[in-house]
Coordinates of C-alpha atoms in Angstrom, one line a residue:
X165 CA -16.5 21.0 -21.5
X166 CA -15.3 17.7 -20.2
X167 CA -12.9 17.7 -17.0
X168 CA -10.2 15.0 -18.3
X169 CA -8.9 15.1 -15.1
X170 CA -12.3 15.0 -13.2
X171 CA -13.4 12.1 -15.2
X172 CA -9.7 10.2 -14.5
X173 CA -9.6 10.8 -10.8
X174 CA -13.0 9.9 -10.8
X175 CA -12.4 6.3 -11.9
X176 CA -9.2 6.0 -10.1
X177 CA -11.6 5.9 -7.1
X178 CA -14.1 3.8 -7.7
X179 CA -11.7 1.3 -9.1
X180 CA -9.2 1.3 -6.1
X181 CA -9.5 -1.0 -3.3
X182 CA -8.0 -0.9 0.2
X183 CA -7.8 -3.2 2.6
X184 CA -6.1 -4.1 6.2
X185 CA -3.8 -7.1 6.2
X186 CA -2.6 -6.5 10.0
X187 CA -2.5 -3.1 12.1
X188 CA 0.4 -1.0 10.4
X189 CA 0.0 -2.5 7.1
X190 CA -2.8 -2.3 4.1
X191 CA -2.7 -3.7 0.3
X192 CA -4.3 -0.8 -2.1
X193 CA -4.9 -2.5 -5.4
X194 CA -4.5 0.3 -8.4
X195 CA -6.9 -0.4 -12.0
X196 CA -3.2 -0.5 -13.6
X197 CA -2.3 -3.9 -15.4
X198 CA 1.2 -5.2 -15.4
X199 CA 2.4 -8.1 -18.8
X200 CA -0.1 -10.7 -17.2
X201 CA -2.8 -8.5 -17.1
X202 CA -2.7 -8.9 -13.3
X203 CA -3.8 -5.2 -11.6
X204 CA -0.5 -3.5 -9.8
X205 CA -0.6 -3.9 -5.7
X206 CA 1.2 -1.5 -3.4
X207 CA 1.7 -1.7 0.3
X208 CA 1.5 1.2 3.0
X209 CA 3.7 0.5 5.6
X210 CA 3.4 2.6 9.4
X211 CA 7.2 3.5 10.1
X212 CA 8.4 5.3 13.1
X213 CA 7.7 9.0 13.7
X214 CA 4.7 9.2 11.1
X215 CA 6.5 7.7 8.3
X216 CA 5.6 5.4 6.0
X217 CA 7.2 3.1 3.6
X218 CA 4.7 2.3 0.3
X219 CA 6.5 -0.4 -1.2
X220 CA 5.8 -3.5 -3.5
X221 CA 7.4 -6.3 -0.9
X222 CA 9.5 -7.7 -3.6
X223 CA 6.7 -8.7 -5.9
X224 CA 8.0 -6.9 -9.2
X225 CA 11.3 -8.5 -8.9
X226 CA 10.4 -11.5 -7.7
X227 CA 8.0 -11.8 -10.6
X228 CA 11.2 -11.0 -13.1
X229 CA 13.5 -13.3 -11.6
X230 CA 10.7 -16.1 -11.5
X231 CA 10.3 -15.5 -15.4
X232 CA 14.2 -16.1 -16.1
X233 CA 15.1 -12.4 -16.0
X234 CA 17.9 -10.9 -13.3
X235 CA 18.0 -7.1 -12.9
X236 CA 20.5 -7.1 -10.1
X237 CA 23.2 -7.7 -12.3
X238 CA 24.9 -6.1 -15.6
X239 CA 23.0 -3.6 -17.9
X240 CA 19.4 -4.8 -16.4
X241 CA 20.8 -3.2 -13.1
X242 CA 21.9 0.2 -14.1
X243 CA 18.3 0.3 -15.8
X244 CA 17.1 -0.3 -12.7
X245 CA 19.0 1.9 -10.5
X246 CA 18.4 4.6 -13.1
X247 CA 14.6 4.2 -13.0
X248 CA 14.5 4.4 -9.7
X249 CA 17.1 7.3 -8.7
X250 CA 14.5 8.9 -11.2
X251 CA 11.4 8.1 -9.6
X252 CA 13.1 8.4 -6.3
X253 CA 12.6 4.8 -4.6
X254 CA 15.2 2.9 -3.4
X255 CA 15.6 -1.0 -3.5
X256 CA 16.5 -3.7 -0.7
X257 CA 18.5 -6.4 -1.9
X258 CA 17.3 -8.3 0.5
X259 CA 13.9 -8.4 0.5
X260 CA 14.0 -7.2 -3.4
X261 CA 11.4 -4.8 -2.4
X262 CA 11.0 -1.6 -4.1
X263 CA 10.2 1.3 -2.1
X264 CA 9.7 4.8 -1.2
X265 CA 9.8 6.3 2.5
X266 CA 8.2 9.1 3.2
X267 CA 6.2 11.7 5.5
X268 CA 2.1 11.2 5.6
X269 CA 2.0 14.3 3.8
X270 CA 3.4 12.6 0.8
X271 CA 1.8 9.9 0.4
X272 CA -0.2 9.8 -2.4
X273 CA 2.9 11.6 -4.4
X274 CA 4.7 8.5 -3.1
X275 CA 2.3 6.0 -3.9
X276 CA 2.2 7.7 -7.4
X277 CA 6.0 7.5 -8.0
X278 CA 6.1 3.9 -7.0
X279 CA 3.7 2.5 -9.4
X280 CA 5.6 4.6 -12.5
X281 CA 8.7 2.9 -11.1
X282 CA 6.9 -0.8 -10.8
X283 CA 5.7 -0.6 -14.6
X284 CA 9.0 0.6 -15.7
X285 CA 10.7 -2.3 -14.0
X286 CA 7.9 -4.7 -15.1
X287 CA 9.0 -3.3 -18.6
X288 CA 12.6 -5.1 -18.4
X289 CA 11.1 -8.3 -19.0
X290 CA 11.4 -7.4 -22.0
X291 CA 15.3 -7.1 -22.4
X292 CA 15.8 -10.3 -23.8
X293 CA 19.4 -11.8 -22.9
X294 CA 20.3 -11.4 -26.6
X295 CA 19.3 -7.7 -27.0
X296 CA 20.5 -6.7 -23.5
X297 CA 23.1 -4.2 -25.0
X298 CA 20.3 -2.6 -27.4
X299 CA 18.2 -1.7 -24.7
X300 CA 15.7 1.1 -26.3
X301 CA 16.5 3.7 -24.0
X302 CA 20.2 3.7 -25.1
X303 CA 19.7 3.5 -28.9
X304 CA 17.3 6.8 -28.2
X305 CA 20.2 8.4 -26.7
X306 CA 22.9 7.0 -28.8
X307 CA 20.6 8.2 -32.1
X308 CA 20.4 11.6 -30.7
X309 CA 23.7 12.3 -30.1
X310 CA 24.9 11.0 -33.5
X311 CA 22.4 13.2 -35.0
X312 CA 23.5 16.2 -32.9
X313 CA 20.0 16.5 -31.4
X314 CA 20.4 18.5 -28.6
X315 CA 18.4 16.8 -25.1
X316 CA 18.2 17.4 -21.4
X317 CA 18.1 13.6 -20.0
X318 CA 15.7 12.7 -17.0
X319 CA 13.3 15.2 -16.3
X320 CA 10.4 15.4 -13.9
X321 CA 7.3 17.6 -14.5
X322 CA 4.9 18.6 -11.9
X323 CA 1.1 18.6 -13.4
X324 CA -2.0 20.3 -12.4
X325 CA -2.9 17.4 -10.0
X326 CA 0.5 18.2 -8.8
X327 CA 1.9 14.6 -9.7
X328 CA 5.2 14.2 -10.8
X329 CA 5.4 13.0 -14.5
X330 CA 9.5 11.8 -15.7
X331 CA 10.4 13.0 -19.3
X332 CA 13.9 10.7 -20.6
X333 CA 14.6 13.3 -23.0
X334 CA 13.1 17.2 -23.3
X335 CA 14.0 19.0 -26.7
X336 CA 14.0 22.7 -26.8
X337 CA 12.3 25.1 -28.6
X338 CA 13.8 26.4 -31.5
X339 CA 12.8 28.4 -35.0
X340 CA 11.0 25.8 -36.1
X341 CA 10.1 23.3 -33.6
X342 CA 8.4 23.9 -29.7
X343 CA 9.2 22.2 -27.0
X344 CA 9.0 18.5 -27.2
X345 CA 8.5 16.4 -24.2
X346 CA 9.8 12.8 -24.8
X347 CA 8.3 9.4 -24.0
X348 CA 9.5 6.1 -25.2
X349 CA 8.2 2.4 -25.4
X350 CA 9.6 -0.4 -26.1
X351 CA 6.6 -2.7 -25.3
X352 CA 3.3 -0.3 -26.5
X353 CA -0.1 -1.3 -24.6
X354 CA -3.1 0.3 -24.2
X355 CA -2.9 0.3 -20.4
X356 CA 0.8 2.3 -21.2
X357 CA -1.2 4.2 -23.9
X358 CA -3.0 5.0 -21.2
X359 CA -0.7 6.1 -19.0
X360 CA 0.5 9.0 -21.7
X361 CA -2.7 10.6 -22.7
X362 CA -3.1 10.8 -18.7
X363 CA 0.0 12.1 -18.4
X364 CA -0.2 15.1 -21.2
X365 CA -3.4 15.6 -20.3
X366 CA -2.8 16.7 -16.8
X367 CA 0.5 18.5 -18.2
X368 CA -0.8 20.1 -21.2
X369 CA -2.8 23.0 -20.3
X370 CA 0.2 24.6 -18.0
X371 CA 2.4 23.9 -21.5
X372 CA 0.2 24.8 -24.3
X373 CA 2.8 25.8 -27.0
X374 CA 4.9 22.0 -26.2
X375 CA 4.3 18.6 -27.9
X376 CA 4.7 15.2 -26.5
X377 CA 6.5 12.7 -28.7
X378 CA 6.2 9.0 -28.2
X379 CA 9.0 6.9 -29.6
X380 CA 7.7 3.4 -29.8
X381 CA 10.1 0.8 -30.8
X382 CA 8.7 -1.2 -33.3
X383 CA 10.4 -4.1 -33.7
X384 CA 7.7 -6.0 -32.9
X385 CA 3.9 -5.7 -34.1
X386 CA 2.2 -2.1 -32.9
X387 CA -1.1 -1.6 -32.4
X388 CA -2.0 1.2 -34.9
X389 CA -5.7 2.3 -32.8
X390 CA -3.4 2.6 -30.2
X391 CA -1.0 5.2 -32.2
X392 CA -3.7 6.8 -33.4
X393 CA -6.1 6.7 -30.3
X394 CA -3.2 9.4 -28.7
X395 CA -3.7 11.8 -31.4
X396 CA -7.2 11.8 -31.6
X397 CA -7.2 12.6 -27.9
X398 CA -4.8 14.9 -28.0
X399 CA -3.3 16.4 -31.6
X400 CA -0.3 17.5 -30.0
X401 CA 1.0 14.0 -28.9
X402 CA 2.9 12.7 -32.2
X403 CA 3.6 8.9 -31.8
X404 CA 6.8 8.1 -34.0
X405 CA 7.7 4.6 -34.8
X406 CA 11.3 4.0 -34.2
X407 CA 11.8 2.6 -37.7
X408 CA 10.9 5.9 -39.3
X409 CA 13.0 8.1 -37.2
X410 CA 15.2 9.6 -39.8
X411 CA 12.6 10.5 -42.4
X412 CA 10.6 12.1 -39.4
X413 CA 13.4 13.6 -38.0
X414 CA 12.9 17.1 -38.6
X415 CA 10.4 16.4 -35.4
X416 CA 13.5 16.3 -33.1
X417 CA 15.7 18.4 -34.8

């Protein structure tokens, strides 16, 4: 039988690159891809005492703010502050950096965290000024509660690797439904795709009887292979397009 997490690990190695910029500091390049298809760079950072800060040095926000879009104010900002209080790095206002500190023993949990928070981040480019008060992640929340579907908001699941993975939303089980896990996209790409079926599969076996449910927001074209590629590797994720939420929503009720 194949070891998904083996096989995952496996090419997280051989596509990872290190390297010293000056004593104290080195860029690790990750085989993740942010919206220009660039691969994600992170920064470890020798602190006092045998601390380290991994961190991005600004680049995410930077990158935003070159593109026309500021986080640090409005709705954009309590997105941000909620992504990172959930991933829990921190962000200098400053420098724009986004960070985590931490013991060496933490490290790679840290390094983990940071990248999640970095793609999450990358994905507010794609609050448009226009739509900045119908960001997905409210209308999710707003649709549940109107419905009366009962959630727990922001949770974080330890898998077998013993990575953190963040839930927004975690249904309960009931008479007729298991436990559902909930993801959301407002942007689907494969490399985020990705990032799900890595995430249930390293969760899955230690929850056999829950279901992952993907709500993509469709407003824009979605990649059907890329709906479909999820349930093929794994029946028990259900992608749901966010414009058929009410004639699937026996799913979350």
């Amino acid at each position: 039988m194949i070891n998904h997490i083996e096989n995952y690990l496996d090419w997280l190695r051989k596509n990872m690159k290190e390297e010293v910029i000056k004593k104290g500091l080195v860029e690790i390049t990750m085989p993740f891809l942010d919206r220009h298809n660039d691969y994600i760079q992170i920064y470890l950072q020798a602190i006092a005492d045998g601390r380290y800060r991994v961190t991005d040095l600004g680049y995410t926000v930077d990158d935003l703010e070159m593109c026309g879009v500021d986080i640090t104010t409005g709705k954009r900002y309590e997105i941000l502050r909620r992504t990172l209080n959930v991933m829990g790095a921190q962000f200098d206002n400053k420098s724009k950096e986004l960070y985590i500190e931490c013991d060496g023993s933490k490290l790679a949990e840290a390094q983990h965290a940071l990248i999640q928070c970095m793609l999450d981040v990358n994905d507010l480019f794609y609050l448009s000024s226009e739509s900045v008060f119908n960001i997905f992640y409210e209308d999710v929340k707003k649709y549940f509660s109107e419905s009366k579907i009962f959630y727990t908001p922001d949770i974080k699941i330890t898998g077998r690797s013993g990575l953190n993975h963040h839930f927004p939303f975690v249904l309960q089980e009931n008479t007729n439904q298991p436990e559902r896990l909930v993801r959301i996209s407002s942007n689907l790409t494969r490399a985020e795709a990705e990032r799900f079926m890595f995430v249930w599969d390293d969760i899955y076996k230690m929850r056999p009887k829950s279901n992952l449910i993907i709500l993509v927001n469709d407003t824009a074209k979605v990649n059907k292979n890329l709906m479909t590629g999820m349930t093929r590797f794994n029946s028990s994720i259900v992608p749901v397009r966010w414009s058929e939420r009410d004639e699937k929503k026996n799913l979350f009720a």
